[in-house]
mmCIF file of C-alpha atoms in Angstrom:
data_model
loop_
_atom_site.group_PDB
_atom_site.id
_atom_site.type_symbol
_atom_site.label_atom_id
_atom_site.label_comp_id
_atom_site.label_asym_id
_atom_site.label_seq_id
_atom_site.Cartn_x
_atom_site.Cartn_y
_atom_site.Cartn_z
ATOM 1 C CA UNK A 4 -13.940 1.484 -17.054
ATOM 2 C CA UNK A 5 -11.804 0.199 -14.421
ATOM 3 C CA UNK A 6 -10.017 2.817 -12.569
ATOM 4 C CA UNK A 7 -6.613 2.684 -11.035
ATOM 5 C CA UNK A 8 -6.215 0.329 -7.912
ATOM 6 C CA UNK A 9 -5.023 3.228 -5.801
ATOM 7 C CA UNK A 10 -6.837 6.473 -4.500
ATOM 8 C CA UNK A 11 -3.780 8.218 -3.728
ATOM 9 C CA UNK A 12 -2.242 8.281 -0.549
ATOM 10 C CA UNK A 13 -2.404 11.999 0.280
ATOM 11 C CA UNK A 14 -1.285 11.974 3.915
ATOM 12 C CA UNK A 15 -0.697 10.130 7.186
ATOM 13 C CA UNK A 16 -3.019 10.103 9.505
ATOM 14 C CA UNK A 17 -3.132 11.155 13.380
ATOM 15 C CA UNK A 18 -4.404 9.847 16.856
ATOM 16 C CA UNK A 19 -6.743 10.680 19.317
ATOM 17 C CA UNK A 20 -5.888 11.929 23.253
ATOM 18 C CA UNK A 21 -8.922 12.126 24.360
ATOM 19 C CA UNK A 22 -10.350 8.610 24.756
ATOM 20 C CA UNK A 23 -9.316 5.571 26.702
ATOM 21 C CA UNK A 24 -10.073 3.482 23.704
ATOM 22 C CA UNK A 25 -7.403 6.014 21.519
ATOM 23 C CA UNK A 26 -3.915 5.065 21.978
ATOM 24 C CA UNK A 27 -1.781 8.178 23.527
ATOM 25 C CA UNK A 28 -2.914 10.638 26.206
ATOM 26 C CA UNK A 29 -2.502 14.623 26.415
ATOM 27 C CA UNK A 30 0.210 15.551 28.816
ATOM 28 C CA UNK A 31 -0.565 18.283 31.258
ATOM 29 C CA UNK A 32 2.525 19.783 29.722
ATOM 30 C CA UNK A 33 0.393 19.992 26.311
ATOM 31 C CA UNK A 34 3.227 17.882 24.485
ATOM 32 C CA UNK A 35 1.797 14.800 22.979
ATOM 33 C CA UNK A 36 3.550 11.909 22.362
ATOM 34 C CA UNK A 37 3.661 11.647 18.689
ATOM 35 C CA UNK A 38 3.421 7.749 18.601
ATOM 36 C CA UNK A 39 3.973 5.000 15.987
ATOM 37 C CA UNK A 40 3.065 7.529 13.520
ATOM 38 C CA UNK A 41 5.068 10.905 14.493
ATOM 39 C CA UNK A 42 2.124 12.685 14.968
ATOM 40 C CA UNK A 43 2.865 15.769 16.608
ATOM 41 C CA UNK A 44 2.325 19.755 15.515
ATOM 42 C CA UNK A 45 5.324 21.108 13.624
ATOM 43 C CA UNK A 46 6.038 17.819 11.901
ATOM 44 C CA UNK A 47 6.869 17.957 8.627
ATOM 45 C CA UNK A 48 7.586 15.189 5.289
ATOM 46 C CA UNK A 49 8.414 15.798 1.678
ATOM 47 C CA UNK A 50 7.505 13.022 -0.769
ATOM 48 C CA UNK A 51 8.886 13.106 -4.507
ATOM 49 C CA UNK A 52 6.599 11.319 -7.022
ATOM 50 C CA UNK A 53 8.433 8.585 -9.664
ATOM 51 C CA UNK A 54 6.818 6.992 -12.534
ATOM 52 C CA UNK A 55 7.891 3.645 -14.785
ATOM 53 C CA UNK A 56 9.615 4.136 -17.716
ATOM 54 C CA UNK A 57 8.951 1.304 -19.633
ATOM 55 C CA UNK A 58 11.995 1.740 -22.196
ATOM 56 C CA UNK A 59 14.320 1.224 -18.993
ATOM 57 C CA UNK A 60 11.839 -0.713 -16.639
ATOM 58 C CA UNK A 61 13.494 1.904 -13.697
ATOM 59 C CA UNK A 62 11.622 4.991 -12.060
ATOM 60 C CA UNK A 63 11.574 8.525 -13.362
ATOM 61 C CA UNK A 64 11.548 11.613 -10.941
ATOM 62 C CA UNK A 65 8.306 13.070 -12.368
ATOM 63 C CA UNK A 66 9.020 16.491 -10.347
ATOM 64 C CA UNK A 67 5.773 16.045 -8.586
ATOM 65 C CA UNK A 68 6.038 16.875 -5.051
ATOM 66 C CA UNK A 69 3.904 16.410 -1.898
ATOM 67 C CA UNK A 70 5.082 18.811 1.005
ATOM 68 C CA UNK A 71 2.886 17.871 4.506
ATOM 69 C CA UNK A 72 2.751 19.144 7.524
ATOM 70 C CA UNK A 73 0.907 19.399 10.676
ATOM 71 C CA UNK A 74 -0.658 22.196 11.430
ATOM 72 C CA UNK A 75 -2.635 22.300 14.182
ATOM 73 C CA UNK A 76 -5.525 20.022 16.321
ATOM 74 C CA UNK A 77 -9.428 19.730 16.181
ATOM 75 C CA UNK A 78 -11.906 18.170 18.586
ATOM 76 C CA UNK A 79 -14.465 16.848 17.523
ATOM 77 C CA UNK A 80 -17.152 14.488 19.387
ATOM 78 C CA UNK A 81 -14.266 14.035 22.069
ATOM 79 C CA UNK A 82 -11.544 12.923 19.878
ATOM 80 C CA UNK A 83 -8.430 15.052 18.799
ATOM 81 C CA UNK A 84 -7.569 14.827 15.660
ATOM 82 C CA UNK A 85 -4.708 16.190 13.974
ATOM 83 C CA UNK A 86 -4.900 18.959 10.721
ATOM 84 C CA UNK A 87 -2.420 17.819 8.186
ATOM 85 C CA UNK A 88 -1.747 20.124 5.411
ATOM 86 C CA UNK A 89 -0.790 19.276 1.612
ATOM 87 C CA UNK A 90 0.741 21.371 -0.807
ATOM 88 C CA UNK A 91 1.376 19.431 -4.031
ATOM 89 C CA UNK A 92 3.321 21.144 -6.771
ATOM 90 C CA UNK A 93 4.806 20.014 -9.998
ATOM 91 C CA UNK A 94 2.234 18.071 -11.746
ATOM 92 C CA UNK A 95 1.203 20.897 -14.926
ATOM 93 C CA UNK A 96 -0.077 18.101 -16.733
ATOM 94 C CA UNK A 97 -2.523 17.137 -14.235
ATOM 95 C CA UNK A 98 -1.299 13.777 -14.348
ATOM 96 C CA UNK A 99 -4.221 11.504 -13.323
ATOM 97 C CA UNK A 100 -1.876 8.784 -11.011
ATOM 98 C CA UNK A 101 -0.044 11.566 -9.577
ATOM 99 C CA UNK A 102 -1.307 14.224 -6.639
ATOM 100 C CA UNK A 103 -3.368 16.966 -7.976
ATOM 101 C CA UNK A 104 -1.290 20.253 -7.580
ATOM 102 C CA UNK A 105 -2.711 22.636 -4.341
ATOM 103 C CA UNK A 106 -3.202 23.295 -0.969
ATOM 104 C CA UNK A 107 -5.227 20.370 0.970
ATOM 105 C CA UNK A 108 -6.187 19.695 4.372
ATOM 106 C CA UNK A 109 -7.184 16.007 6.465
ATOM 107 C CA UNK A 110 -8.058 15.767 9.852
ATOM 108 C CA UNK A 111 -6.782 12.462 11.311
ATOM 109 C CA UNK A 112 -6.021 10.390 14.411
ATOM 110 C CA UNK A 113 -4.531 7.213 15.731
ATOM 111 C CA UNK A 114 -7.113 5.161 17.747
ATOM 112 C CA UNK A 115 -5.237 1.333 19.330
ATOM 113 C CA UNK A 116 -2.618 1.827 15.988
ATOM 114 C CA UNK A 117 -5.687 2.609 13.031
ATOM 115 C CA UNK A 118 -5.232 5.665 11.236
ATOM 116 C CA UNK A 119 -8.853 7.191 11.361
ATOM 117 C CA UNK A 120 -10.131 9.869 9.337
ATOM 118 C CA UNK A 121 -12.893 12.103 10.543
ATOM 119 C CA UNK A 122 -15.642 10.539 8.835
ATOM 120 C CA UNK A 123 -14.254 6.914 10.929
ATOM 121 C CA UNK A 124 -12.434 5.827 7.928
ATOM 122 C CA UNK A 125 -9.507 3.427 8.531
ATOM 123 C CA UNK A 126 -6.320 4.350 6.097
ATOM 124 C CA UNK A 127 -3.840 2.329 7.515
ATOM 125 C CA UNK A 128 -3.305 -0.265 10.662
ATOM 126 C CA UNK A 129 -0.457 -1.770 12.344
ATOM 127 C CA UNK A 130 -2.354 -3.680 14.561
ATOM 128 C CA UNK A 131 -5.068 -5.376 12.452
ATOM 129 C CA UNK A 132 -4.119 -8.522 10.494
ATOM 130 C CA UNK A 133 -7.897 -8.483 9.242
ATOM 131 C CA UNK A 134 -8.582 -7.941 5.570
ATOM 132 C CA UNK A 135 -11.102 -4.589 5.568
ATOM 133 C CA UNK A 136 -13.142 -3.238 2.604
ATOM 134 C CA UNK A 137 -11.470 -0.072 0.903
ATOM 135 C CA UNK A 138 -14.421 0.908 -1.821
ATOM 136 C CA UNK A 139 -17.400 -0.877 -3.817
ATOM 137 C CA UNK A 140 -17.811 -0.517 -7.519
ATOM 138 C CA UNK A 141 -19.965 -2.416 -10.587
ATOM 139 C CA UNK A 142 -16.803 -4.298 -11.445
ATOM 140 C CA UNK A 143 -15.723 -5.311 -7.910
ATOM 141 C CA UNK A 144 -14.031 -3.922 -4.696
ATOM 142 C CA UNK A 145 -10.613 -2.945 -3.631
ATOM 143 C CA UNK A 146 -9.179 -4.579 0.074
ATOM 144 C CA UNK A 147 -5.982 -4.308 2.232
ATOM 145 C CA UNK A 148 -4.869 -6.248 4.600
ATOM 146 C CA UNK A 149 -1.584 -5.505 6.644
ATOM 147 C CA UNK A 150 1.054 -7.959 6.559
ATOM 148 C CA UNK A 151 2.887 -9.981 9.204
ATOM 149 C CA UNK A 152 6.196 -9.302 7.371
ATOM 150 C CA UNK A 153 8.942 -6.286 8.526
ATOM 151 C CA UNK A 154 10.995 -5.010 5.767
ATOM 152 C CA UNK A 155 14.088 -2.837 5.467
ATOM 153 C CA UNK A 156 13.406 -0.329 2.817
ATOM 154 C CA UNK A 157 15.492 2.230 1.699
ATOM 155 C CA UNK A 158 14.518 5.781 0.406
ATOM 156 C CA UNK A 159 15.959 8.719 -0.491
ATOM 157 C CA UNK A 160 15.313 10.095 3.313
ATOM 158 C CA UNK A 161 17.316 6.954 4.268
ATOM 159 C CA UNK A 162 17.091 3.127 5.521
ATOM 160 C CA UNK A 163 13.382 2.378 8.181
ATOM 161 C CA UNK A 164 11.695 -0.552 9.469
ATOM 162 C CA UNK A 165 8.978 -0.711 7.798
ATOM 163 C CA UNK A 166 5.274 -2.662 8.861
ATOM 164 C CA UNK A 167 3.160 -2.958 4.934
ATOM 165 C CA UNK A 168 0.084 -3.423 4.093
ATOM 166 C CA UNK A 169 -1.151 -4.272 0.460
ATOM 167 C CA UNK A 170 -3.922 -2.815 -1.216
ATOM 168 C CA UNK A 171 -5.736 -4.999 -4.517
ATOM 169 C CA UNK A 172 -8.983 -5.689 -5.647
ATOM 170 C CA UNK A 173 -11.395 -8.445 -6.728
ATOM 171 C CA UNK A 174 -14.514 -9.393 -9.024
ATOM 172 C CA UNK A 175 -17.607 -9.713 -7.436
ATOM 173 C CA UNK A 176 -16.724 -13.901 -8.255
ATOM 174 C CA UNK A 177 -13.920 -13.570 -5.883
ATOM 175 C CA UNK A 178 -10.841 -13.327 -8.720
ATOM 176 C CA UNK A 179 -7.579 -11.026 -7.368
ATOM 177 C CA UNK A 180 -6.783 -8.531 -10.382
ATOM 178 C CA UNK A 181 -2.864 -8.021 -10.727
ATOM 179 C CA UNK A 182 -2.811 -4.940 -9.738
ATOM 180 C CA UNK A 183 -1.095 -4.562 -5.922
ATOM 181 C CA UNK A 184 -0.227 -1.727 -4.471
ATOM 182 C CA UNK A 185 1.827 -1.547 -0.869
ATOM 183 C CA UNK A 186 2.189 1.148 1.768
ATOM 184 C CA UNK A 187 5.470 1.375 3.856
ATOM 185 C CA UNK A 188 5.218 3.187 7.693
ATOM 186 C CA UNK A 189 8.319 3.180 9.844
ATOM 187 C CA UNK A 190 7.623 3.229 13.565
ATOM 188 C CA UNK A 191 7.471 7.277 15.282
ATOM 189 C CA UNK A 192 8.262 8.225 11.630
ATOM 190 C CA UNK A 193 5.063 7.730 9.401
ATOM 191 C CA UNK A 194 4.379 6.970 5.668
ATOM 192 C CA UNK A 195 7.480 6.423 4.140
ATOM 193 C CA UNK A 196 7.302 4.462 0.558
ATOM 194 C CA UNK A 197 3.823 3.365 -1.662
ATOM 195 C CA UNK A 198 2.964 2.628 -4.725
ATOM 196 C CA UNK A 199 0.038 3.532 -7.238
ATOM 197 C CA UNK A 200 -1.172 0.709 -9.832
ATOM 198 C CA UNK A 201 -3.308 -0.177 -12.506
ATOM 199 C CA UNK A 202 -5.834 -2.855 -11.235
ATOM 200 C CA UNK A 203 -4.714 -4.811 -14.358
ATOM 201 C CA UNK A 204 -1.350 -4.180 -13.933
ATOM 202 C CA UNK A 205 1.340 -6.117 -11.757
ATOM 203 C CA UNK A 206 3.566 -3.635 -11.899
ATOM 204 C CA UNK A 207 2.887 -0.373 -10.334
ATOM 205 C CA UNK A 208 2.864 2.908 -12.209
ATOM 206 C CA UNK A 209 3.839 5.078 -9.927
ATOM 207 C CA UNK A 210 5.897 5.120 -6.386
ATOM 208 C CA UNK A 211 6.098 7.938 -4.055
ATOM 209 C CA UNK A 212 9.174 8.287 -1.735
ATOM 210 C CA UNK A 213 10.104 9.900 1.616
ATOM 211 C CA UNK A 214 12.338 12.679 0.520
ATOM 212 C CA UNK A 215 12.892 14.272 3.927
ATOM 213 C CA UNK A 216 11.393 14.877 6.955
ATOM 214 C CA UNK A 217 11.181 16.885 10.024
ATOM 215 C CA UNK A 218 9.850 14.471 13.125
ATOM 216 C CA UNK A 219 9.836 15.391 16.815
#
């Protein structure tokens, strides 16, 4: 059975200080520069989860929220990457497009504008116009691709600049499902807007929103 287009987007990811291929570099002051991404220790978002009511073809608040933070650094193999913490509450029902409820933890960085995850992983780019593989399956695979556009999008945290990319997938033949799902970043903020979708879909299920945030 075809599964939803989207693995949900459980955090943003971090950058490296360590490398001259990473972009950023550790201060001797120990403050680093937190980037296109806000990356920095202490930095904090809360997302609030909405789903489609078809009835009224608007939004719900679901009462699903994801509260992240960053809570500290790891090296590893010469690269620092930063420990973002998840604590998801509101979804009793265990709502299977929605954030499982808990405490998780990703390690991330930022290497020349990818978000890497420690297993080398890209999430997200806003340098790379390239269309990259996501995941494989029997049925087909799921790609993004960044776009060339800049958007104005307002949330409930207020009005960014936003870079997208767009996330879909395809039959082993080559055919594009209607399911597309996008993912909003804002420049020294992070992740501010994305959607979850049924691959058969074209209208997404679910959309998670910057509710506030704490950014140094």
């Amino acid at each position: 059975m075809i599964r939803n287009l989207l693995f949900i987007l459980l955090l943003v990811c971090a950058f490296s200080c360590s490398s001259d291929d990473d972009t950023g570099t550790q201060p001797a002051n120990g403050i680093s520069d937190p980037g296109f991404y806000g990356l920095q220790v202490g930095n904090a978002w809360v997302y609030k989860s909405y789903q489609r009511n078809p009835s009224t073809e608007t939004y719900d608040d679901t009462g699903v929220v994801d509260s992240i933070s960053i809570v500290g650094t790891e090296v590893i193999n010469g690269h620092t990457y930063f420990k973002f913490r998840r604590l998801t509450t509101g979804n009793t029902s265990n709502a299977p497009l929605l954030s499982s409820n808990g405490e998780y933890f990703e390690l991330v960085r930022d290497s020349l504008g990818n978000l890497i995850y420690d297993d080398g992983s890209i999430k997200f780019t806003h340098t790379n116009l390239s269309e990259r593989t996501i995941t494989t399956d029997s049925w087909g695979s799921i790609f993004e691709i960044l776009t060339e556009n800049e958007v104005q999008l307002t949330v409930e945290a207020g009005v960014f600049t936003c870079n997208y990319s767009e996330r879909y997938a395809k039959s082993h033949e080559g055919e594009q499902f209607p399911g597309l799902d996008r993912f909003y970043y804002a420049e020294g903020v992070g992740l501010i807007y994305d959607t979850n979708s049924f691959v058969s879909t074209p209208i997404h299920a679910v959309e998670r929103r910057l509710d506030s945030y704490n950014v140094q």
